[in-house]
Short mmCIF file of C-alpha atoms in Angstrom, two decimals:
data_model
loop_
_atom_site.label_atom_id
_atom_site.label_comp_id
_atom_site.label_asym_id
_atom_site.label_seq_id
_atom_site.Cartn_x
_atom_site.Cartn_y
_atom_site.Cartn_z
CA UNK A 1 -36.61 -11.16 57.26
CA UNK A 2 -33.70 -12.67 55.74
CA UNK A 3 -35.81 -13.88 53.27
CA UNK A 4 -37.49 -10.82 52.28
CA UNK A 5 -34.24 -9.37 52.12
CA UNK A 6 -33.26 -12.21 49.52
CA UNK A 7 -36.38 -11.50 47.95
CA UNK A 8 -36.16 -7.68 47.39
CA UNK A 9 -32.16 -8.02 46.25
CA UNK A 10 -33.40 -10.13 43.77
CA UNK A 11 -35.75 -8.12 42.33
CA UNK A 12 -33.69 -5.07 42.56
CA UNK A 13 -31.26 -6.47 40.42
CA UNK A 14 -33.49 -7.99 37.92
CA UNK A 15 -34.79 -4.40 37.58
CA UNK A 16 -31.15 -3.44 37.23
CA UNK A 17 -30.55 -5.88 34.26
CA UNK A 18 -33.55 -5.10 32.62
CA UNK A 19 -32.92 -1.03 32.47
CA UNK A 20 -29.31 -2.17 31.08
CA UNK A 21 -30.89 -4.37 28.74
CA UNK A 22 -33.46 -1.93 27.96
CA UNK A 23 -30.89 0.94 27.01
CA UNK A 24 -28.91 -1.16 25.02
CA UNK A 25 -31.86 -2.54 22.56
CA UNK A 26 -33.06 1.59 22.91
CA UNK A 27 -29.35 2.16 21.61
CA UNK A 28 -29.38 -0.35 18.91
CA UNK A 29 -33.06 0.82 17.85
CA UNK A 30 -32.77 4.31 18.13
CA UNK A 31 -29.74 5.83 18.87
CA UNK A 32 -30.82 8.06 21.76
CA UNK A 33 -29.34 6.57 24.52
CA UNK A 34 -25.63 5.25 24.55
CA UNK A 35 -23.71 3.25 26.53
CA UNK A 36 -21.53 2.52 24.25
CA UNK A 37 -17.58 4.26 23.82
CA UNK A 38 -18.10 7.62 21.46
CA UNK A 39 -17.68 6.55 17.59
CA UNK A 40 -13.99 7.32 15.91
CA UNK A 41 -13.62 10.35 13.91
CA UNK A 42 -14.01 9.34 10.19
CA UNK A 43 -10.69 10.15 8.68
CA UNK A 44 -10.15 10.43 5.47
CA UNK A 45 -7.81 8.47 3.57
CA UNK A 46 -3.88 9.30 4.17
CA UNK A 47 -2.42 6.17 2.21
CA UNK A 48 -2.31 7.68 -1.63
CA UNK A 49 -1.58 4.32 -2.93
CA UNK A 50 0.00 4.09 -6.42
CA UNK A 51 -0.56 0.16 -6.96
CA UNK A 52 1.49 -1.10 -9.72
CA UNK A 53 4.38 1.10 -12.29
CA UNK A 54 4.85 -0.52 -15.66
CA UNK A 55 7.68 0.02 -17.11
CA UNK A 56 8.51 -0.97 -21.04
CA UNK A 57 11.39 -1.25 -23.12
CA UNK A 58 11.35 2.25 -23.64
CA UNK A 59 11.61 3.14 -20.05
CA UNK A 60 14.61 0.53 -18.83
CA UNK A 61 16.60 -2.68 -20.90
CA UNK A 62 20.01 -3.69 -21.12
CA UNK A 63 22.23 -3.25 -23.75
CA UNK A 64 26.29 -3.35 -23.93
CA UNK A 65 26.37 0.53 -22.16
CA UNK A 66 23.99 -0.32 -19.02
CA UNK A 67 23.63 -1.73 -15.85
CA UNK A 68 20.03 -2.39 -13.62
CA UNK A 69 21.69 -1.75 -10.11
CA UNK A 70 18.66 -2.68 -7.43
CA UNK A 71 19.22 -1.53 -3.71
CA UNK A 72 17.25 -2.21 -1.13
CA UNK A 73 16.64 -0.76 2.49
CA UNK A 74 19.13 2.12 2.58
CA UNK A 75 17.01 4.30 5.42
CA UNK A 76 18.34 7.33 4.90
CA UNK A 77 22.07 6.51 5.10
CA UNK A 78 23.35 8.54 1.99
CA UNK A 79 26.92 8.63 2.52
CA UNK A 80 26.92 4.77 2.80
CA UNK A 81 24.91 4.24 -0.09
CA UNK A 82 27.34 6.47 -2.11
CA UNK A 83 30.18 4.31 -0.89
CA UNK A 84 28.49 1.51 -2.47
CA UNK A 85 27.87 2.83 -5.20
CA UNK A 86 31.38 4.30 -6.10
CA UNK A 87 32.70 0.60 -5.47
CA UNK A 88 30.33 -0.21 -8.12
CA UNK A 89 31.94 2.50 -10.12
CA UNK A 90 28.09 3.75 -10.59
CA UNK A 91 27.60 6.05 -13.87
CA UNK A 92 24.45 7.98 -13.44
CA UNK A 93 24.16 8.72 -17.28
CA UNK A 94 24.19 4.72 -18.36
CA UNK A 95 23.25 2.96 -15.16
CA UNK A 96 19.80 2.45 -14.18
CA UNK A 97 19.37 2.69 -10.42
CA UNK A 98 16.59 1.32 -8.61
CA UNK A 99 15.55 1.18 -4.28
CA UNK A 100 13.24 -1.68 -3.12
CA UNK A 101 11.98 0.14 -1.02
CA UNK A 102 12.38 2.34 2.70
CA UNK A 103 14.71 4.77 1.19
CA UNK A 104 13.91 6.74 4.87
CA UNK A 105 14.23 6.45 8.30
CA UNK A 106 16.41 4.63 11.03
CA UNK A 107 19.26 6.85 10.09
CA UNK A 108 19.55 10.42 10.97
CA UNK A 109 16.67 13.11 9.36
CA UNK A 110 19.67 14.81 7.39
CA UNK A 111 20.95 11.32 6.15
CA UNK A 112 17.21 10.93 4.88
CA UNK A 113 16.65 14.76 3.20
CA UNK A 114 20.33 14.00 1.59
CA UNK A 115 19.30 10.91 0.58
CA UNK A 116 16.05 12.05 -0.94
CA UNK A 117 17.92 14.95 -2.62
CA UNK A 118 20.26 12.78 -4.53
CA UNK A 119 17.70 11.24 -6.11
CA UNK A 120 15.24 14.04 -7.04
CA UNK A 121 18.51 15.67 -8.28
CA UNK A 122 19.33 12.66 -10.46
CA UNK A 123 15.94 10.80 -11.35
CA UNK A 124 15.84 12.60 -14.95
CA UNK A 125 18.90 13.11 -16.83
CA UNK A 126 19.94 14.17 -20.01
CA UNK A 127 20.76 11.07 -22.74
CA UNK A 128 23.42 11.81 -24.81
CA UNK A 129 22.52 8.75 -26.86
CA UNK A 130 19.84 10.56 -28.48
CA UNK A 131 21.84 13.10 -30.53
CA UNK A 132 25.00 14.72 -30.52
CA UNK A 133 23.72 18.26 -30.33
CA UNK A 134 23.12 18.90 -27.02
CA UNK A 135 20.41 21.51 -27.30
CA UNK A 136 18.51 18.27 -29.02
CA UNK A 137 18.92 16.18 -25.72
CA UNK A 138 16.10 15.21 -24.00
CA UNK A 139 15.81 13.99 -19.98
CA UNK A 140 15.49 10.08 -19.55
CA UNK A 141 14.43 8.70 -15.80
CA UNK A 142 17.60 7.49 -14.78
CA UNK A 143 16.29 6.45 -10.83
CA UNK A 144 13.26 4.07 -10.30
CA UNK A 145 12.18 2.89 -6.71
CA UNK A 146 8.95 1.58 -4.84
CA UNK A 147 7.84 2.38 -1.87
CA UNK A 148 8.85 0.50 1.22
CA UNK A 149 6.63 0.16 4.97
CA UNK A 150 9.10 2.91 6.88
CA UNK A 151 8.34 5.58 3.60
CA UNK A 152 4.75 4.92 3.62
CA UNK A 153 4.53 5.69 7.36
CA UNK A 154 5.83 9.00 6.23
CA UNK A 155 3.77 9.48 3.44
CA UNK A 156 0.81 8.75 6.40
CA UNK A 157 2.05 11.57 8.48
CA UNK A 158 2.91 13.61 5.74
CA UNK A 159 -0.69 13.46 4.20
CA UNK A 160 -2.22 14.16 7.35
CA UNK A 161 -0.22 17.15 8.61
CA UNK A 162 -1.78 18.60 5.16
CA UNK A 163 -5.14 17.78 5.85
CA UNK A 164 -5.04 18.44 9.51
CA UNK A 165 -3.39 22.07 9.23
CA UNK A 166 -6.16 23.75 7.11
CA UNK A 167 -8.73 22.37 9.67
CA UNK A 168 -10.32 25.24 11.43
CA UNK A 169 -12.47 25.03 14.62
CA UNK A 170 -14.09 27.82 16.17
CA UNK A 171 -14.92 27.39 19.76
CA UNK A 172 -18.51 28.44 21.16
CA UNK A 173 -18.41 30.74 23.72
CA UNK A 174 -21.38 29.08 25.14
CA UNK A 175 -20.27 25.60 25.24
CA UNK A 176 -19.76 24.11 28.68
CA UNK A 177 -16.41 23.07 27.69
CA UNK A 178 -15.27 26.28 26.34
CA UNK A 179 -16.07 27.81 29.51
CA UNK A 180 -14.12 25.20 31.50
CA UNK A 181 -10.88 26.10 29.88
CA UNK A 182 -11.56 29.61 28.77
CA UNK A 183 -9.50 31.41 31.70
CA UNK A 184 -6.49 28.59 30.97
CA UNK A 185 -2.89 30.68 30.01
CA UNK A 186 -2.86 28.99 26.71
CA UNK A 187 -6.08 30.39 24.72
CA UNK A 188 -7.95 28.27 22.22
CA UNK A 189 -7.04 27.75 18.75
CA UNK A 190 -8.85 27.94 15.67
CA UNK A 191 -6.45 26.57 13.15
CA UNK A 192 -4.83 22.97 12.75
CA UNK A 193 -1.62 24.28 12.41
CA UNK A 194 -1.71 26.33 15.14
CA UNK A 195 -2.62 23.62 17.46
CA UNK A 196 0.33 21.05 16.08
CA UNK A 197 2.91 24.48 16.83
CA UNK A 198 1.26 24.47 20.52
CA UNK A 199 0.76 20.42 20.83
CA UNK A 200 4.80 19.99 19.59
CA UNK A 201 5.96 22.77 21.53
CA UNK A 202 3.92 21.14 24.83
CA UNK A 203 6.27 17.96 23.74
CA UNK A 204 9.62 19.94 23.43
CA UNK A 205 9.13 21.41 26.64
CA UNK A 206 8.71 17.96 28.49
CA UNK A 207 11.77 16.42 27.51
CA UNK A 208 13.84 19.23 28.30
CA UNK A 209 12.44 18.70 32.21
CA UNK A 210 12.53 15.33 32.36
CA UNK A 211 12.70 11.84 30.26
CA UNK A 212 9.42 11.02 28.81
CA UNK A 213 8.69 8.28 26.13
CA UNK A 214 6.59 10.19 23.57
CA UNK A 215 3.85 7.27 22.80
CA UNK A 216 3.22 7.84 26.73
CA UNK A 217 3.14 10.63 26.99
CA UNK A 218 0.94 11.16 23.85
CA UNK A 219 -1.64 8.85 25.38
CA UNK A 220 -1.20 10.93 29.05
CA UNK A 221 -2.32 14.21 26.79
CA UNK A 222 -4.81 13.26 25.07
CA UNK A 223 -6.51 11.80 28.00
CA UNK A 224 -6.45 15.07 29.78
CA UNK A 225 -7.39 16.82 27.04
CA UNK A 226 -11.04 15.14 27.07
CA UNK A 227 -13.74 17.79 28.47
CA UNK A 228 -11.32 20.78 26.95
CA UNK A 229 -11.26 22.78 23.81
CA UNK A 230 -8.19 20.45 23.55
CA UNK A 231 -10.79 17.09 22.93
CA UNK A 232 -12.14 18.57 19.44
CA UNK A 233 -8.35 18.71 17.86
CA UNK A 234 -7.14 15.57 19.02
CA UNK A 235 -10.54 13.44 17.76
CA UNK A 236 -8.81 14.22 14.52
CA UNK A 237 -5.49 12.73 15.53
CA UNK A 238 -5.06 8.93 14.76
CA UNK A 239 -4.93 6.64 17.62
CA UNK A 240 -1.25 4.09 17.43
CA UNK A 241 -2.15 1.21 15.65
CA UNK A 242 -2.90 -2.29 16.85
CA UNK A 243 -2.38 -5.85 16.08
CA UNK A 244 -0.59 -6.18 12.56
CA UNK A 245 -0.45 -2.07 12.60
CA UNK A 246 1.07 -1.30 15.42
CA UNK A 247 3.59 0.64 13.82
CA UNK A 248 1.52 3.14 12.25
CA UNK A 249 0.73 6.75 13.82
CA UNK A 250 3.59 6.54 16.17
CA UNK A 251 3.29 10.43 16.96
CA UNK A 252 6.48 12.08 17.78
CA UNK A 253 8.32 9.54 16.52
CA UNK A 254 10.88 9.37 13.73
CA UNK A 255 8.52 9.29 10.71
CA UNK A 256 5.91 12.25 12.16
CA UNK A 257 9.22 14.50 12.50
CA UNK A 258 10.77 13.04 8.78
CA UNK A 259 6.62 14.37 7.05
CA UNK A 260 6.74 17.37 8.88
CA UNK A 261 10.41 18.89 7.50
CA UNK A 262 11.25 17.33 4.53
CA UNK A 263 10.53 20.00 1.45
CA UNK A 264 7.71 19.82 -0.91
CA UNK A 265 9.65 18.22 -3.45
CA UNK A 266 10.67 15.60 -0.98
CA UNK A 267 6.96 14.94 -0.03
CA UNK A 268 5.88 14.82 -3.92
CA UNK A 269 8.40 12.48 -5.01
CA UNK A 270 8.33 10.16 -1.80
CA UNK A 271 4.39 9.88 -2.55
CA UNK A 272 4.60 9.09 -5.95
CA UNK A 273 6.04 6.00 -5.43
CA UNK A 274 4.47 3.02 -6.09
CA UNK A 275 4.40 -0.74 -4.88
CA UNK A 276 5.63 -2.39 -7.25
CA UNK A 277 7.50 -2.15 -10.11
CA UNK A 278 6.50 -4.26 -13.36
CA UNK A 279 9.00 -4.99 -16.54
CA UNK A 280 6.79 -7.08 -18.43
CA UNK A 281 9.76 -7.41 -21.29
CA UNK A 282 12.31 -8.64 -18.59
CA UNK A 283 9.44 -10.52 -17.05
CA UNK A 284 10.27 -8.65 -13.39
CA UNK A 285 8.80 -7.34 -10.19
CA UNK A 286 10.36 -4.64 -8.33
CA UNK A 287 8.48 -4.66 -4.85
CA UNK A 288 9.84 -4.28 -1.02
CA UNK A 289 8.48 -7.12 0.77
CA UNK A 290 7.18 -9.96 -1.02
CA UNK A 291 4.62 -11.16 -3.20
CA UNK A 292 2.43 -14.45 -2.92
CA UNK A 293 2.04 -16.48 -7.05
CA UNK A 294 -0.98 -17.80 -5.15
CA UNK A 295 -3.98 -17.56 -3.17
CA UNK A 296 -2.99 -18.93 0.33
CA UNK A 297 -6.62 -19.27 1.84
CA UNK A 298 -7.07 -21.66 -1.23
CA UNK A 299 -5.03 -24.90 -2.72
CA UNK A 300 -2.42 -23.82 -5.30
CA UNK A 301 -4.54 -26.04 -7.76
CA UNK A 302 -7.74 -24.39 -6.84
CA UNK A 303 -8.94 -23.45 -10.66
CA UNK A 304 -9.75 -19.82 -9.21
CA UNK A 305 -5.99 -19.51 -8.80
CA UNK A 306 -4.32 -17.54 -11.72
CA UNK A 307 -1.47 -19.73 -12.79
CA UNK A 308 -4.13 -22.30 -13.38
CA UNK A 309 -6.12 -20.37 -16.26
CA UNK A 310 -5.58 -17.07 -18.20
CA UNK A 311 -7.32 -13.85 -17.04
CA UNK A 312 -10.82 -13.33 -17.33
CA UNK A 313 -11.99 -11.73 -20.02
CA UNK A 314 -12.77 -8.12 -18.23
CA UNK A 315 -10.49 -4.80 -17.48
CA UNK A 316 -8.47 -5.15 -14.42
CA UNK A 317 -6.86 -1.60 -14.58
CA UNK A 318 -8.04 -0.91 -11.46
CA UNK A 319 -8.88 -3.91 -9.88
CA UNK A 320 -11.46 -4.53 -6.91
CA UNK A 321 -9.86 -5.23 -3.85
CA UNK A 322 -12.63 -6.80 -2.02
CA UNK A 323 -12.73 -10.35 -1.99
CA UNK A 324 -14.55 -12.75 -4.06
CA UNK A 325 -17.60 -13.76 -1.61
CA UNK A 326 -16.47 -18.18 -1.97
CA UNK A 327 -13.11 -16.89 -1.42
CA UNK A 328 -12.34 -16.87 2.86
CA UNK A 329 -11.49 -13.43 4.32
CA UNK A 330 -8.39 -12.03 4.82
CA UNK A 331 -9.60 -10.63 7.87
CA UNK A 332 -8.75 -11.32 11.21
CA UNK A 333 -8.17 -10.66 15.02
CA UNK A 334 -5.90 -8.11 13.79
CA UNK A 335 -8.17 -5.83 12.81
CA UNK A 336 -7.26 -6.00 8.87
CA UNK A 337 -8.25 -2.97 6.74
CA UNK A 338 -10.87 -5.26 4.00
CA UNK A 339 -11.98 -1.82 3.03
CA UNK A 340 -11.13 -1.10 -0.77
CA UNK A 341 -7.81 0.44 -1.38
CA UNK A 342 -7.27 3.42 -2.99
CA UNK A 343 -5.83 2.11 -5.90
CA UNK A 344 -4.26 4.13 -8.78
CA UNK A 345 -2.25 2.95 -11.98
CA UNK A 346 0.67 4.84 -13.67
CA UNK A 347 1.15 4.23 -17.29
CA UNK A 348 -1.23 1.53 -17.02
CA UNK A 349 -3.02 1.43 -20.05
CA UNK A 350 -4.02 -1.61 -21.93
CA UNK A 351 -4.93 -3.28 -25.68
CA UNK A 352 -7.52 -5.21 -25.79
CA UNK A 353 -7.02 -8.56 -27.30
CA UNK A 354 -9.92 -10.17 -28.45
CA UNK A 355 -9.74 -14.34 -27.92
CA UNK A 356 -12.53 -15.88 -29.83
CA UNK A 357 -14.35 -17.86 -27.54
CA UNK A 358 -13.21 -16.53 -24.42
CA UNK A 359 -13.50 -12.47 -25.39
CA UNK A 360 -11.74 -9.54 -24.59
CA UNK A 361 -8.08 -9.40 -22.13
CA UNK A 362 -6.59 -6.85 -21.72
CA UNK A 363 -2.41 -7.00 -21.88
CA UNK A 364 0.52 -4.66 -22.64
CA UNK A 365 2.35 -5.15 -25.99
CA UNK A 366 5.91 -4.65 -26.63
CA UNK A 367 5.25 -3.37 -29.66
CA UNK A 368 2.18 -2.22 -31.69
CA UNK A 369 0.19 -4.89 -33.00
CA UNK A 370 -2.32 -5.20 -36.22
CA UNK A 371 -5.22 -4.73 -36.50
CA UNK A 372 -7.95 -6.94 -38.67
CA UNK A 373 -10.82 -4.54 -40.66
CA UNK A 374 -13.25 -4.66 -37.30
CA UNK A 375 -10.89 -3.21 -34.85
CA UNK A 376 -10.16 -6.28 -32.96
CA UNK A 377 -6.80 -7.20 -32.01
CA UNK A 378 -5.88 -11.34 -32.66
CA UNK A 379 -3.20 -12.79 -31.12
CA UNK A 380 -1.11 -14.34 -34.16
CA UNK A 381 1.03 -17.61 -34.13
CA UNK A 382 4.38 -15.40 -35.36
CA UNK A 383 6.11 -15.64 -31.96
CA UNK A 384 4.63 -13.34 -30.12
CA UNK A 385 2.09 -15.90 -28.29
CA UNK A 386 4.22 -16.68 -25.61
CA UNK A 387 5.21 -13.75 -24.35
CA UNK A 388 1.68 -12.13 -24.69
CA UNK A 389 0.73 -15.02 -22.13
CA UNK A 390 3.03 -14.45 -19.69
CA UNK A 391 2.11 -10.58 -19.86
CA UNK A 392 -1.13 -11.82 -19.19
CA UNK A 393 -0.70 -13.85 -16.37
CA UNK A 394 2.28 -11.98 -14.75
CA UNK A 395 -0.66 -9.22 -14.55
CA UNK A 396 -2.90 -11.93 -12.90
CA UNK A 397 -0.35 -12.31 -10.33
CA UNK A 398 -0.97 -8.72 -9.08
CA UNK A 399 -5.17 -8.06 -10.07
CA UNK A 400 -6.61 -11.97 -8.72
CA UNK A 401 -4.11 -13.16 -6.00
CA UNK A 402 -6.59 -10.50 -3.12
CA UNK A 403 -3.43 -10.74 -0.82
CA UNK A 404 -1.17 -8.83 -3.62
CA UNK A 405 -4.10 -6.41 -3.87
CA UNK A 406 -3.22 -4.99 -0.24
CA UNK A 407 -1.08 -2.48 0.50
CA UNK A 408 -0.09 -3.33 3.71
CA UNK A 409 0.76 -6.95 2.61
CA UNK A 410 3.13 -5.98 -0.35
CA UNK A 411 4.88 -3.54 2.24
CA UNK A 412 5.19 -5.96 5.16
CA UNK A 413 5.03 -9.83 4.14
CA UNK A 414 7.76 -12.05 5.99
CA UNK A 415 5.71 -15.11 6.34
CA UNK A 416 2.78 -17.13 5.84
CA UNK A 417 0.69 -19.12 8.74
CA UNK A 418 -0.97 -22.21 8.47
CA UNK A 419 -4.65 -20.38 7.96
CA UNK A 420 -3.08 -18.63 5.14
CA UNK A 421 -2.66 -15.33 6.96
CA UNK A 422 -0.29 -12.86 6.21
CA UNK A 423 2.42 -12.08 9.04
CA UNK A 424 5.15 -10.21 9.66
CA UNK A 425 6.54 -12.25 12.48
CA UNK A 426 9.63 -13.66 11.20
CA UNK A 427 9.56 -16.69 13.38
CA UNK A 428 5.99 -17.92 12.90
CA UNK A 429 4.89 -19.76 9.90
CA UNK A 430 6.73 -20.30 6.68
CA UNK A 431 8.70 -17.87 5.23
CA UNK A 432 6.94 -15.98 1.82
CA UNK A 433 9.71 -16.74 -0.71
CA UNK A 434 9.42 -20.46 -0.05
CA UNK A 435 5.76 -19.91 -1.67
CA UNK A 436 7.10 -17.90 -4.57
CA UNK A 437 9.66 -20.32 -5.69
CA UNK A 438 8.22 -22.85 -4.79
CA UNK A 439 5.69 -22.57 -7.36
CA UNK A 440 7.72 -21.07 -10.11
CA UNK A 441 9.62 -24.20 -10.12
CA UNK A 442 6.77 -25.69 -11.11
CA UNK A 443 6.79 -23.16 -14.05
CA UNK A 444 7.57 -24.76 -17.52
CA UNK A 445 6.02 -22.59 -20.16
CA UNK A 446 3.56 -22.58 -22.75
CA UNK A 447 3.19 -25.42 -25.47
CA UNK A 448 1.60 -23.87 -28.57
CA UNK A 449 0.95 -26.31 -31.00
CA UNK A 450 -1.86 -27.25 -33.48
CA UNK A 451 -3.47 -29.98 -31.81
CA UNK A 452 -7.12 -31.06 -31.15
CA UNK A 453 -8.47 -29.61 -27.60
CA UNK A 454 -7.85 -31.67 -24.63
CA UNK A 455 -11.03 -32.44 -22.32
CA UNK A 456 -13.31 -29.72 -21.09
CA UNK A 457 -12.17 -30.35 -17.21
CA UNK A 458 -8.55 -29.11 -18.51
CA UNK A 459 -8.02 -25.46 -18.03
CA UNK A 460 -6.89 -24.22 -21.70
CA UNK A 461 -7.73 -21.39 -23.82
CA UNK A 462 -7.61 -21.06 -27.67
CA UNK A 463 -6.11 -19.01 -29.85
CA UNK A 464 -7.23 -18.83 -33.90
CA UNK A 465 -5.35 -17.89 -36.31
CA UNK A 466 -6.56 -16.26 -39.56
CA UNK A 467 -5.16 -17.78 -42.95
CA UNK A 468 -6.04 -17.18 -46.62
CA UNK A 469 -6.54 -21.01 -46.96
CA UNK A 470 -7.16 -22.15 -43.79
CA UNK A 471 -8.39 -21.49 -39.71
CA UNK A 472 -5.99 -23.37 -37.14
CA UNK A 473 -6.78 -24.06 -33.81
CA UNK A 474 -4.13 -23.83 -31.28
CA UNK A 475 -4.28 -24.71 -27.21
CA UNK A 476 -2.08 -23.38 -24.38
CA UNK A 477 -1.70 -25.37 -21.61
CA UNK A 478 -1.15 -24.74 -18.00
CA UNK A 479 1.67 -22.76 -16.87
CA UNK A 480 1.70 -25.28 -14.05
CA UNK A 481 2.15 -28.65 -14.19
CA UNK A 482 -0.01 -31.22 -12.36
#
């Protein structure tokens, strides 16, 4: 009898496993039966990324009457900022003020809003140097800023809130979930804004009656909504991030309430901030967290690194944020988003320089270069060559290093692990600035001289100069030493 039961149990187990396997395959092939968790809602992009803004000499420069003051991580401490500016004898009409990100959060909401009031009111001021006639004066931009990771969290919530508030969901009276809940005191709502008001009121009621953690309350409330009319709305509320994204989408935190309460003008300003300010005339970057001088997934001497060669001959004004197939991926166990970023560029209209044998390269000139009869622009041996080459390679640092194209890295980078992975953890890996400083120490500039070309294995580029009696060739040596 025992042997019979053992045999029966064996076949019952086999039958169960077979059915389980069949349903799994059936789900894969036909999608009619699902044993998996319901797929997450397909959200639009709430990041609103403006990657780089170029500031030329007409925008920002140093002369006898100007200073450039760079301040980082104000975090809504408006009073402390003004004490600092007072100690520096800050003159709004003469000095240029740059914020290196994280203007908001950590302080009081009123502090963040007061700071935004100050910035938006003083961003553009009359330029008295243009004309003594006040009627003819124009306004010039005097305050610049880049986005910080805390600013970005506010942008995400504000963009999501604007989207969510306009959604309309009409419950079907024949729907079982509606029937289950339609006699409840809080009747179903039809638009997203009403649902937010309801949810925020429930949270305020919770806080008044007991000490509750917002994250825990949101998680419990989301689960309780399953099978009710509220479930449709909760599907459209992003869940908290995990891993390196754990800061994101913490509902009812500081960033959520700042996003809700800020004015439309505040929202427009903070959303318009780029990740990076590039000042080519000063060879200067402003960024919140940091930039890398090369792709840390590859050796520094790899020919694909931007400082080992000039950029390829194609328009890089809107780069592809996906990595090349032969470059190791930046994806990791923390589910880093490797989808293409919604990258926009402000005021980036490159002039294309035609270099014989190489092609057309985008470059931002300090002035307008002359063109040939055919309309092509050629690099001339007149002192501008090195300036142009430096601009090309600075542009390549932004465009050709995949880590620098990802908004999360630019806003959060602290260390680099041995694998080359970007990390926010300051206790693991090598600080990013050591990579930058070590590489910059190797920069020795360009050696432009009339000479023969080096061997074909040496990365170089030919610059040609037109002359009435001869055509000379120049060699641009590597920016980096061996």
